[in-house]
Coordinates of C-alpha atoms in Angstrom, one line a residue:
M91 CA 0.0 0.0 0.0
L92 CA 1.1 3.6 -0.6
D93 CA -0.7 5.1 2.4
R94 CA -1.2 4.1 6.0
P95 CA -4.3 5.7 7.5
D96 CA -2.9 5.4 11.0
L97 CA 0.2 7.4 10.1
P98 CA 0.8 11.0 8.9
P99 CA 1.6 11.1 5.2
D100 CA 5.3 11.8 5.7
E101 CA 5.7 8.9 8.1
S102 CA 3.7 6.4 6.1
H103 CA 5.7 7.4 2.9
R104 CA 8.9 6.9 4.7
E105 CA 7.9 3.5 6.2
I106 CA 6.8 2.2 2.8
T107 CA 9.9 3.4 1.0
E108 CA 12.2 2.0 3.7
A109 CA 10.5 -1.4 3.5
W110 CA 10.9 -1.5 -0.2
L111 CA 14.5 -0.5 -0.1
A112 CA 15.1 -3.2 2.6
A113 CA 13.6 -5.8 0.3
F114 CA 15.6 -4.4 -2.7
R115 CA 18.8 -4.6 -0.7
T116 CA 18.2 -8.2 0.4
A117 CA 17.4 -9.3 -3.1
L118 CA 20.6 -7.8 -4.4
E119 CA 22.6 -9.4 -1.6
R120 CA 21.1 -12.8 -2.5
R121 CA 21.7 -12.1 -6.2
S122 CA 18.1 -13.2 -6.8
A123 CA 16.6 -11.9 -10.0
A124 CA 13.3 -13.6 -9.1
E125 CA 13.0 -11.8 -5.7
L126 CA 14.1 -8.5 -7.4
S127 CA 11.6 -8.9 -10.2
W128 CA 8.8 -9.2 -7.6
L129 CA 9.6 -5.7 -6.4
F130 CA 9.0 -4.1 -9.8
V131 CA 5.8 -3.6 -11.9
A132 CA 5.6 -5.2 -15.3
D133 CA 6.3 -2.0 -17.3
S134 CA 9.2 -0.9 -15.0
H135 CA 12.3 1.0 -16.1
W136 CA 15.8 1.4 -14.8
R137 CA 17.9 4.3 -15.9
N138 CA 21.6 3.9 -15.2
L139 CA 23.7 7.1 -15.2
F140 CA 27.0 5.4 -14.6
G141 CA 25.8 4.3 -11.1
L142 CA 26.1 0.5 -11.3
S143 CA 28.3 0.3 -14.4
W144 CA 30.1 2.6 -16.7
Q145 CA 27.1 2.7 -19.0
F146 CA 24.5 5.3 -19.9
A147 CA 21.4 3.3 -20.7
T148 CA 17.7 2.6 -19.9
F149 CA 16.5 -0.9 -19.3
S150 CA 12.8 -1.7 -19.6
G151 CA 10.5 -4.5 -18.5
Q152 CA 10.3 -6.2 -15.1
R153 CA 12.5 -9.2 -15.9
T154 CA 15.1 -7.3 -17.9
V155 CA 15.4 -4.7 -15.1
A156 CA 15.8 -7.3 -12.4
A157 CA 18.4 -9.3 -14.4
E158 CA 20.5 -6.3 -15.3
L159 CA 20.4 -4.9 -11.8
V160 CA 21.7 -8.1 -10.3
A161 CA 24.4 -8.5 -12.9
R162 CA 25.7 -4.9 -12.7
S163 CA 25.4 -4.6 -8.9
V164 CA 27.7 -7.6 -8.5
W165 CA 30.2 -6.0 -10.9
A166 CA 30.0 -2.7 -9.1
R167 CA 29.9 -4.3 -5.6
A168 CA 26.9 -2.1 -4.9
H169 CA 25.6 -2.2 -1.3
G170 CA 24.2 -0.1 1.5
F171 CA 21.1 1.0 -0.3
R172 CA 19.3 3.4 2.1
L173 CA 16.8 6.2 2.1
D174 CA 18.4 9.7 1.8
T175 CA 16.0 12.0 3.6
A176 CA 18.6 14.8 3.6
R177 CA 17.9 15.2 -0.1
L178 CA 14.2 14.5 -0.1
L179 CA 11.6 13.2 2.3
P180 CA 9.6 10.5 0.5
R181 CA 6.5 12.1 -1.0
A182 CA 3.4 11.5 -3.0
A183 CA 3.6 12.8 -6.6
K184 CA 1.9 12.4 -10.0
V185 CA 4.1 11.3 -12.9
G186 CA 2.9 10.4 -16.3
G187 CA -0.7 10.3 -15.1
R188 CA 0.1 7.9 -12.3
E189 CA 0.0 8.4 -8.5
V190 CA 3.4 7.5 -7.2
L191 CA 5.5 7.6 -4.1
E192 CA 8.9 9.0 -4.9
A193 CA 12.1 9.1 -2.9
I194 CA 15.9 9.5 -3.2
F195 CA 18.2 6.8 -1.9
A196 CA 22.0 6.5 -1.4
F197 CA 24.4 3.5 -1.8
E198 CA 28.0 2.5 -2.2
T199 CA 30.0 1.0 -5.1
V200 CA 33.6 0.2 -5.9
N201 CA 33.7 3.4 -7.9
G202 CA 32.4 5.6 -5.1
P203 CA 29.2 6.6 -3.4
G204 CA 26.0 6.8 -5.4
Y205 CA 22.4 8.0 -5.3
G206 CA 19.2 7.3 -7.2
A207 CA 15.5 7.9 -7.3
V208 CA 12.7 5.4 -7.1
R209 CA 9.0 5.8 -7.8
L210 CA 6.6 3.3 -6.3
L211 CA 3.2 2.3 -7.5
R212 CA 0.5 0.5 -5.5
E213 CA -0.7 -2.5 -7.4
E214 CA -4.0 -4.4 -7.2
D215 CA -2.6 -6.7 -4.4
G216 CA -1.9 -3.6 -2.3
V217 CA 1.9 -4.0 -2.5
A218 CA 4.1 -1.0 -3.4
R219 CA 6.3 -1.9 -6.4
A220 CA 8.8 0.2 -8.3
W221 CA 7.8 1.7 -11.6
T222 CA 11.1 3.6 -12.2
I223 CA 14.5 3.5 -10.6
S224 CA 17.7 5.4 -11.4
T225 CA 21.3 5.0 -10.2
S226 CA 24.1 7.5 -10.5
L227 CA 27.6 8.1 -9.0
D228 CA 27.6 10.9 -6.5
F229 CA 30.0 13.4 -8.1
D230 CA 29.8 15.9 -5.2
A231 CA 30.6 13.2 -2.6
I232 CA 33.5 11.9 -4.7
C233 CA 35.0 15.3 -5.2
A234 CA 34.4 16.4 -1.6
A235 CA 36.4 13.4 -0.3
R236 CA 39.3 14.2 -2.6
E237 CA 39.2 17.9 -1.7
A238 CA 39.3 17.0 2.0
A239 CA 42.3 14.7 1.5
A240 CA 44.1 17.3 -0.5
A241 CA 43.5 20.2 1.9
T242 CA 46.5 22.4 2.2
S243 CA 47.9 24.6 4.9
H244 CA 46.8 28.2 5.2
I245 CA 50.4 29.3 5.4
R246 CA 51.2 31.6 2.5
D247 CA 54.4 31.7 0.4
F248 CA 54.9 35.5 0.0
A249 CA 57.8 34.9 -2.4
G250 CA 55.7 32.7 -4.7
P251 CA 53.2 33.7 -7.4
D252 CA 49.9 35.2 -6.3
W253 CA 46.5 34.0 -7.4
L254 CA 46.4 36.2 -10.6
E255 CA 49.8 35.1 -11.7
Q256 CA 48.9 31.5 -11.1
R257 CA 45.8 31.9 -13.2
R258 CA 47.7 33.5 -16.1
V259 CA 50.2 30.6 -16.1
S260 CA 47.5 28.1 -15.9
A261 CA 45.6 29.5 -18.8
A262 CA 48.7 29.9 -21.1
Y263 CA 49.6 26.2 -21.5
D264 CA 53.0 27.3 -22.6
D265 CA 54.8 24.2 -21.2
R266 CA 52.1 21.6 -20.9
D267 CA 49.0 20.2 -22.5
P268 CA 45.5 20.1 -21.1
D269 CA 44.0 16.8 -20.1
V270 CA 40.8 18.0 -21.8
L271 CA 40.4 20.4 -24.8
I272 CA 36.9 21.7 -25.0
V273 CA 35.9 23.2 -28.3
G274 CA 33.1 25.7 -27.9
G275 CA 32.6 28.2 -25.1
G276 CA 28.9 28.2 -24.5
H277 CA 27.1 27.0 -21.4
A278 CA 27.7 23.3 -22.1
G279 CA 31.5 23.6 -22.8
I280 CA 31.9 25.9 -19.7
S281 CA 30.0 23.4 -17.5
V282 CA 32.2 20.5 -18.5
A283 CA 35.3 22.6 -17.8
V284 CA 34.1 23.5 -14.4
E285 CA 33.4 19.9 -13.4
A286 CA 36.6 18.6 -15.0
R287 CA 38.6 21.1 -13.0
R288 CA 36.8 20.2 -9.8
I289 CA 37.6 16.5 -10.2
G290 CA 41.2 17.3 -10.8
L291 CA 41.6 17.4 -14.5
S292 CA 43.1 20.3 -16.4
A293 CA 40.7 21.7 -19.0
L294 CA 41.0 24.4 -21.7
V295 CA 38.1 25.9 -23.5
V296 CA 38.6 27.4 -26.9
D297 CA 36.2 29.5 -28.9
R298 CA 36.3 31.6 -32.1
M299 CA 34.4 34.5 -30.5
A300 CA 36.2 37.7 -29.4
R301 CA 34.6 37.7 -26.0
I302 CA 33.2 35.1 -23.7
G303 CA 29.4 35.0 -24.1
D304 CA 29.4 36.3 -27.6
N305 CA 27.6 33.2 -28.8
W306 CA 24.6 34.8 -27.0
R307 CA 25.6 38.4 -27.1
L308 CA 25.8 38.7 -30.9
R309 CA 22.4 37.1 -31.7
Y310 CA 19.3 39.0 -32.6
R311 CA 18.4 41.7 -30.1
G312 CA 15.1 40.3 -29.0
L313 CA 16.4 36.9 -27.9
K314 CA 15.6 35.6 -24.4
L315 CA 15.5 32.2 -22.8
H316 CA 12.0 30.7 -23.3
N317 CA 11.9 28.7 -20.1
K318 CA 12.1 30.2 -16.6
T319 CA 15.2 31.1 -14.7
P320 CA 14.9 28.3 -12.0
V321 CA 15.3 25.6 -14.8
N322 CA 18.5 27.2 -16.1
H323 CA 20.8 27.7 -13.1
L324 CA 24.5 26.9 -13.6
R325 CA 26.2 24.6 -11.1
Y326 CA 27.7 26.1 -8.0
L327 CA 26.6 29.7 -8.9
P328 CA 22.8 30.0 -9.5
F329 CA 21.4 33.1 -11.0
P330 CA 20.5 35.9 -8.5
R331 CA 16.9 36.1 -7.4
T332 CA 16.8 39.6 -9.0
F333 CA 17.1 38.1 -12.5
P334 CA 13.9 38.1 -14.6
D335 CA 11.8 35.0 -15.3
Y336 CA 13.1 35.0 -18.9
I337 CA 16.7 36.1 -19.1
P338 CA 17.7 38.3 -22.1
K339 CA 20.6 37.3 -24.2
D340 CA 23.0 40.0 -23.1
Q341 CA 22.4 39.2 -19.5
I342 CA 23.1 35.6 -20.2
A343 CA 26.3 36.5 -22.1
N344 CA 27.6 38.7 -19.2
W345 CA 26.7 36.1 -16.7
L346 CA 28.7 33.4 -18.6
E347 CA 31.7 35.8 -18.8
S348 CA 31.5 36.3 -15.0
Y349 CA 31.0 32.6 -14.4
V350 CA 34.2 31.7 -16.3
D351 CA 36.2 34.2 -14.2
I352 CA 34.7 33.2 -10.9
M353 CA 35.0 29.4 -11.5
E354 CA 38.6 29.9 -12.8
V355 CA 38.0 28.3 -16.2
D356 CA 41.0 28.4 -18.6
F357 CA 39.5 30.0 -21.7
W358 CA 41.0 31.1 -25.0
T359 CA 38.9 33.5 -27.2
H360 CA 39.8 34.4 -30.8
T361 CA 40.8 30.7 -31.2
A362 CA 39.8 28.5 -34.1
F363 CA 39.9 24.7 -33.7
D364 CA 41.3 23.5 -37.1
G365 CA 41.1 19.8 -36.5
A366 CA 43.0 16.9 -34.8
D367 CA 44.5 13.5 -35.3
Y368 CA 44.5 10.7 -32.7
N369 CA 47.7 8.8 -31.9
E370 CA 46.8 5.3 -30.8
A371 CA 50.3 4.7 -29.3
T372 CA 50.4 7.8 -27.1
Q373 CA 46.6 7.9 -26.6
R374 CA 46.7 11.7 -27.3
W375 CA 45.4 14.0 -29.9
T376 CA 47.4 16.4 -31.9
A377 CA 45.1 19.4 -32.1
R378 CA 45.6 22.2 -34.5
L379 CA 44.5 25.7 -33.4
T380 CA 44.8 29.2 -34.6
R381 CA 44.9 31.7 -31.8
E382 CA 44.7 35.4 -32.8
G383 CA 46.5 34.5 -36.1
E384 CA 49.1 32.4 -34.4
V385 CA 49.2 28.6 -35.1
R386 CA 49.3 26.5 -31.9
T387 CA 49.5 22.8 -31.4
L388 CA 48.2 21.0 -28.3
K389 CA 48.2 17.3 -27.4
P390 CA 45.3 16.8 -25.1
K391 CA 44.2 13.3 -24.0
H392 CA 40.5 14.2 -24.7
I393 CA 38.6 16.5 -27.0
V394 CA 35.1 17.6 -26.1
L395 CA 33.0 19.1 -28.9
A396 CA 30.7 21.6 -27.3
T397 CA 29.8 23.4 -30.5
S398 CA 26.1 23.1 -29.6
V399 CA 23.2 21.2 -30.9
S400 CA 22.3 24.4 -32.8
G401 CA 25.8 25.8 -33.4
T402 CA 26.4 25.8 -37.1
P403 CA 23.9 27.4 -39.4
N404 CA 22.0 25.2 -41.8
I405 CA 21.9 27.0 -45.1
P406 CA 20.0 24.9 -47.6
E407 CA 20.5 24.9 -51.3
I408 CA 17.5 26.6 -52.7
E409 CA 17.1 26.3 -56.4
G410 CA 16.8 29.7 -58.1
I411 CA 17.6 31.8 -55.1
E412 CA 20.6 33.3 -56.9
N413 CA 18.0 35.2 -59.1
F414 CA 17.1 37.3 -56.1
Q415 CA 19.0 40.6 -56.1
G416 CA 18.4 41.6 -52.5
E417 CA 20.2 40.6 -49.4
V418 CA 20.1 37.0 -48.0
L419 CA 21.0 36.2 -44.4
H420 CA 20.8 33.2 -42.2
S421 CA 19.0 33.9 -38.9
S422 CA 22.3 33.7 -37.1
G423 CA 23.5 36.8 -39.0
F424 CA 20.4 38.8 -38.3
K425 CA 21.0 41.5 -35.7
A426 CA 18.1 44.0 -35.5
G427 CA 14.9 45.0 -37.3
R428 CA 15.4 48.7 -37.2
E429 CA 17.4 49.0 -40.4
W430 CA 14.5 47.4 -42.3
A431 CA 11.8 49.8 -41.2
G432 CA 9.4 50.4 -44.1
R433 CA 11.0 47.7 -46.3
P434 CA 9.7 44.3 -47.3
V435 CA 11.3 41.3 -45.7
I436 CA 10.6 37.6 -46.1
V437 CA 11.6 35.1 -43.4
F438 CA 11.8 31.4 -44.1
G439 CA 11.0 29.2 -41.2
T440 CA 8.5 28.9 -38.4
G441 CA 10.6 28.0 -35.4
T442 CA 11.4 30.2 -32.5
S443 CA 14.1 32.3 -34.3
A444 CA 11.8 32.8 -37.3
H445 CA 8.9 34.0 -35.1
D446 CA 11.1 36.3 -33.0
I447 CA 12.7 37.8 -36.0
C448 CA 9.3 38.4 -37.7
Q449 CA 8.0 40.0 -34.6
E450 CA 11.0 42.3 -34.2
L451 CA 10.8 43.3 -37.9
Q452 CA 7.1 44.0 -37.6
A453 CA 7.6 46.1 -34.5
A454 CA 10.3 48.1 -36.4
G455 CA 7.8 48.9 -39.2
A456 CA 8.9 46.4 -41.8
D457 CA 6.5 44.7 -44.1
V458 CA 7.0 41.0 -43.0
T459 CA 6.1 37.7 -44.7
M460 CA 6.7 34.4 -43.0
V461 CA 7.3 31.3 -45.2
Q462 CA 6.2 28.0 -43.6
R463 CA 8.1 25.0 -44.8
S464 CA 6.7 22.3 -42.5
P465 CA 4.1 22.0 -39.7
T466 CA 5.2 23.5 -36.4
M467 CA 4.2 23.3 -32.7
V468 CA 3.1 26.5 -31.2
V469 CA 2.6 26.9 -27.4
N470 CA 2.1 30.1 -25.4
V471 CA 5.2 30.8 -23.3
E472 CA 3.4 30.4 -19.9
P473 CA 1.7 27.1 -20.6
A474 CA 5.0 25.9 -22.0
Q475 CA 6.4 26.0 -18.5
L476 CA 4.2 23.1 -17.6
Y477 CA 6.9 20.9 -19.1
D478 CA 9.3 22.2 -16.5
K479 CA 6.9 22.2 -13.6
A480 CA 9.3 20.0 -11.5
Y481 CA 11.6 23.0 -11.2
L482 CA 9.1 25.7 -10.5
G483 CA 7.6 26.7 -7.1
D484 CA 8.7 25.7 -3.6
G485 CA 10.2 22.3 -3.0
P486 CA 13.5 20.5 -2.7
S487 CA 16.9 21.9 -3.8
I488 CA 17.8 22.2 -7.5
A489 CA 20.3 19.3 -6.9
S490 CA 17.5 17.0 -5.6
R491 CA 15.2 18.1 -8.4
D492 CA 18.0 17.2 -10.9
I493 CA 18.2 13.7 -9.4
L494 CA 14.4 13.2 -9.7
N495 CA 14.3 14.7 -13.2
S496 CA 17.2 12.7 -14.6
G497 CA 15.7 9.6 -13.1
V498 CA 12.7 9.8 -15.5
P499 CA 13.4 7.3 -18.3
L500 CA 12.4 8.1 -21.9
P501 CA 9.2 5.9 -22.0
V502 CA 7.8 7.6 -18.9
M503 CA 8.9 11.0 -20.1
K504 CA 6.8 10.4 -23.3
L505 CA 3.8 9.6 -21.2
A506 CA 4.2 12.7 -19.1
H507 CA 4.9 15.0 -22.0
K508 CA 1.9 13.7 -23.9
L509 CA -0.4 14.6 -21.0
V510 CA 1.2 18.1 -20.7
T511 CA 0.9 18.6 -24.5
D512 CA -2.8 17.7 -24.3
E513 CA -3.2 20.3 -21.5
V514 CA -1.3 23.1 -23.3
K515 CA -3.4 22.5 -26.4
R516 CA -6.5 22.9 -24.3
L517 CA -5.2 26.1 -22.7
D518 CA -4.1 27.5 -26.1
A519 CA -7.1 26.4 -28.1
P520 CA -8.4 29.9 -28.9
L521 CA -5.0 30.9 -30.4
L522 CA -4.4 27.7 -32.2
T523 CA -7.9 27.9 -33.9
R524 CA -7.1 31.4 -35.1
L525 CA -3.7 30.3 -36.4
E526 CA -5.2 27.5 -38.4
A527 CA -7.7 29.8 -39.8
A528 CA -4.9 32.0 -41.0
G529 CA -3.4 29.0 -42.8
F530 CA -0.7 28.1 -40.3
R531 CA -0.1 24.3 -40.1
L532 CA 0.3 22.9 -36.6
E533 CA 1.7 19.6 -35.2
Y534 CA 2.6 18.5 -31.7
G535 CA 5.6 16.2 -32.0
E536 CA 5.9 12.4 -32.1
D537 CA 2.6 10.9 -30.8
G538 CA 1.8 14.3 -29.4
T539 CA 4.7 14.5 -26.9
G540 CA 5.4 18.1 -27.5
W541 CA 8.5 20.3 -27.8
P542 CA 11.0 18.8 -25.4
L543 CA 11.3 15.6 -27.4
K544 CA 11.2 17.5 -30.7
F545 CA 14.3 19.3 -29.3
R546 CA 16.0 16.0 -28.4
T547 CA 15.3 14.5 -31.8
R548 CA 15.6 17.4 -34.3
G549 CA 16.7 20.4 -32.3
G550 CA 13.7 22.5 -33.3
G551 CA 10.3 22.6 -34.9
Y552 CA 8.4 24.6 -32.3
Y553 CA 7.7 28.1 -31.1
F554 CA 7.0 29.5 -27.6
N555 CA 4.6 32.3 -28.4
V556 CA 5.4 35.7 -27.0
G557 CA 3.2 37.6 -29.4
A558 CA 4.1 36.7 -33.0
S559 CA 1.3 34.2 -33.3
E560 CA -1.3 36.8 -32.6
L561 CA 0.4 39.0 -35.3
I562 CA 0.1 36.1 -37.8
A563 CA -3.5 35.4 -36.8
D564 CA -4.3 39.1 -37.3
G565 CA -2.5 39.3 -40.7
K566 CA 0.1 41.8 -39.4
I567 CA 2.7 39.2 -40.2
K568 CA 1.8 37.7 -43.6
L569 CA 2.0 34.0 -44.1
I570 CA 2.6 31.9 -47.2
Q571 CA 3.5 28.2 -47.6
A572 CA 6.7 27.2 -49.3
A573 CA 4.7 25.0 -51.7
D574 CA 3.1 28.1 -53.0
I575 CA 6.4 29.5 -54.3
E576 CA 7.0 29.1 -58.0
A577 CA 10.3 30.9 -58.5
Y578 CA 12.7 33.4 -57.1
V579 CA 12.9 36.6 -59.0
A580 CA 15.1 39.7 -58.7
D581 CA 12.7 41.6 -56.4
G582 CA 11.3 38.7 -54.3
L583 CA 9.2 35.6 -54.8
K584 CA 6.9 34.7 -57.6
L585 CA 3.9 32.7 -56.3
R586 CA 2.0 30.0 -58.2
D587 CA -1.0 32.4 -58.5
G588 CA 1.2 34.7 -60.6
T589 CA 1.7 37.4 -58.0
V590 CA 5.1 38.6 -56.8
R591 CA 5.8 38.9 -53.0
K592 CA 8.5 41.7 -53.0
A593 CA 11.4 41.6 -50.6
D594 CA 14.6 43.6 -50.0
L595 CA 15.8 40.9 -47.6
L596 CA 15.4 37.1 -47.3
V597 CA 16.1 35.7 -43.8
L598 CA 16.8 32.0 -43.7
A599 CA 15.6 30.8 -40.3
T600 CA 16.3 27.3 -41.4
G601 CA 17.9 25.9 -38.3
Y602 CA 21.3 24.5 -37.5
K603 CA 23.3 21.4 -38.4
G604 CA 23.7 18.6 -35.9
P605 CA 26.7 18.1 -33.7
D606 CA 28.2 15.5 -36.0
H607 CA 28.3 17.5 -39.2
L608 CA 31.9 18.7 -38.7
L609 CA 33.4 15.3 -37.9
T610 CA 34.8 14.5 -41.4
Q611 CA 36.2 18.0 -41.8
L612 CA 37.9 18.1 -38.3
F613 CA 38.8 14.5 -37.7
G614 CA 38.7 12.7 -41.1
A615 CA 36.3 10.3 -42.7
E616 CA 37.4 7.3 -40.7
V617 CA 36.6 8.9 -37.3
A618 CA 33.3 10.2 -38.7
T619 CA 32.3 6.7 -39.8
R620 CA 33.4 5.2 -36.5
V621 CA 31.4 7.7 -34.4
G622 CA 28.3 7.7 -36.5
R623 CA 25.2 9.8 -35.6
V624 CA 25.2 12.2 -32.7
W625 CA 22.0 13.5 -31.0
G626 CA 18.6 11.9 -31.4
F627 CA 17.6 8.8 -29.4
D628 CA 19.3 5.4 -29.8
D629 CA 16.7 2.6 -30.0
A630 CA 18.9 0.2 -28.0
T631 CA 19.6 2.4 -25.0
S632 CA 16.7 5.0 -25.1
E633 CA 19.4 7.6 -24.6
L634 CA 20.8 10.4 -26.9
R635 CA 23.3 9.0 -29.3
N636 CA 27.0 9.7 -28.4
M637 CA 26.1 12.5 -26.0
W638 CA 27.7 12.9 -22.6
T639 CA 29.3 9.4 -22.9
R640 CA 32.2 7.7 -24.5
T641 CA 32.0 7.4 -28.2
P642 CA 33.4 4.7 -30.4
Q643 CA 36.4 7.1 -31.0
P644 CA 38.7 7.0 -28.0
G645 CA 39.1 10.5 -26.4
L646 CA 36.3 12.2 -28.4
W647 CA 33.2 13.5 -26.6
F648 CA 30.1 15.4 -27.4
V649 CA 28.1 17.7 -25.2
G650 CA 25.3 20.2 -25.8
G651 CA 21.7 21.0 -25.2
A652 CA 19.8 23.2 -22.7
F653 CA 21.2 24.8 -19.6
S654 CA 19.6 22.1 -17.4
Q655 CA 21.1 19.3 -19.5
A656 CA 24.6 20.9 -19.2
R657 CA 24.1 21.3 -15.5
I658 CA 23.1 17.7 -15.0
Y659 CA 25.2 15.8 -17.4
S660 CA 28.5 17.6 -17.6
R661 CA 29.7 16.0 -14.4
Y662 CA 29.3 12.6 -16.0
V663 CA 31.8 13.5 -18.7
A664 CA 34.2 14.5 -16.0
L665 CA 33.6 11.3 -14.0
Q666 CA 34.2 9.1 -17.1
I667 CA 37.4 10.9 -18.1
D668 CA 38.7 10.7 -14.6
A669 CA 38.0 7.0 -14.5
I670 CA 39.8 6.5 -17.9
E671 CA 42.8 8.4 -16.7
A672 CA 42.9 6.4 -13.5
G673 CA 42.8 3.1 -15.5
R674 CA 39.3 2.1 -14.2
L675 CA 37.6 2.5 -17.6
A676 CA 38.3 1.8 -21.2
K677 CA 38.7 4.8 -23.5
A678 CA 36.0 3.9 -26.0
G679 CA 32.4 3.0 -25.2

């Protein structure tokens, strides 16, 4: 049972969870898959985030979960499973439409302490059984133990270099190579560098931009984050309470610049990564860089590509576009709408950037037309926050919420997101009806699971409405379908009905290429073939392909995604690299 009427909720929840954990612990000690299987519901899932093995995978189905847990717990010498009430008191919750009891637990392994989350369901026989369970190594505990062991005397060497001098020497890499070279200085790359440094690895971030944060600072002026601030905190240094709900791009840029300084990240700006070759004998890369015009060569053990899921513009080949005599820009090159006041502009695309740019142009007085190429999900920005409800409002710490959030396996996430999508469609119905009447084509992701999974599969295809949809519905932003374009002419687009839609500017808000598109150019065809696809879900593991984990190419890693993904998963990259360097883990996955 999930509730005891003779006990207050907190006490009954704790009693039930402790009883389940005791049975779970006993079954593992006996190595009994049968006993363990009895503790799980038929459609149960286990998400392992390097907790009981060096694998990032989700296992589904009662028997599979039980068998894998037994086998991997033996390998990891996992023991001591116990409730962790310091992180979270067991509580009732609703996940994926089901009433559950959720709790966080702790345990020990040969690789260090761990934690996980479990969600219990009451079945027809009245017994509480697990629907989902997750296991992860406890990065903070591992690092804290090392930091305590390495604590140094407070006595100062007044003849030695001071902090600033040490920082300059550290960042120069004049007489040494970094353990980890991180290519890309956005929030994901910076997060990996911070965690690598904490665990004891040297890490250098390189970026083409002139200033830290320019990957945000130089984008179109109206850009803001589209989910609320509590979701997007960086590790160790959360955003101040004074920050707005939706942070503007320049404020993000300045914060990243400050964060790099405060967290002592070694960072080279004005630096191009020109490629690298891997030496199997030395197990190091030879990386070619150009820093402020000077060629540099580094030999790191690991290279992390943090060039973003949406880092390199996707500029499609459009037949006949060369006939157009006006200006053509990708959305990444669009800065502001003011200079186009009173002039006709056509924007290709219906994702977030396309809508924002259209709205900014319309506000500046331009004559704006949007071209829709494929159906798009639209959700008002406030209902969109329902997908991130776990991070909003009062409750446990962000760290505990991360444990709960990362413990949701993909099949359960799909259930939950489908319910949320149904709700936001209901809330947004008046607007969606008006959009369809204006000719806008809508869709809501695979099986109606909404924008988060669209992001994880294709990196776009949705818009958080902050006003552009009303402008489209009202005809203030004109809309045409790409299928209605017959040809590109000198002064715009010729439509199939014979009319010409004039333009001085075409903006291609056509998205960005995936993280793997530069593999051949930077590392050669052999490495590109060996690694394969990056991003999107792998059918075998229900995890993102080659993200945050070892790839088939030794020493090559990929990171990216939202702020919350960087915060949660960057430490797993540091843990794996640390284990490789300590000889506890093979280089390739």
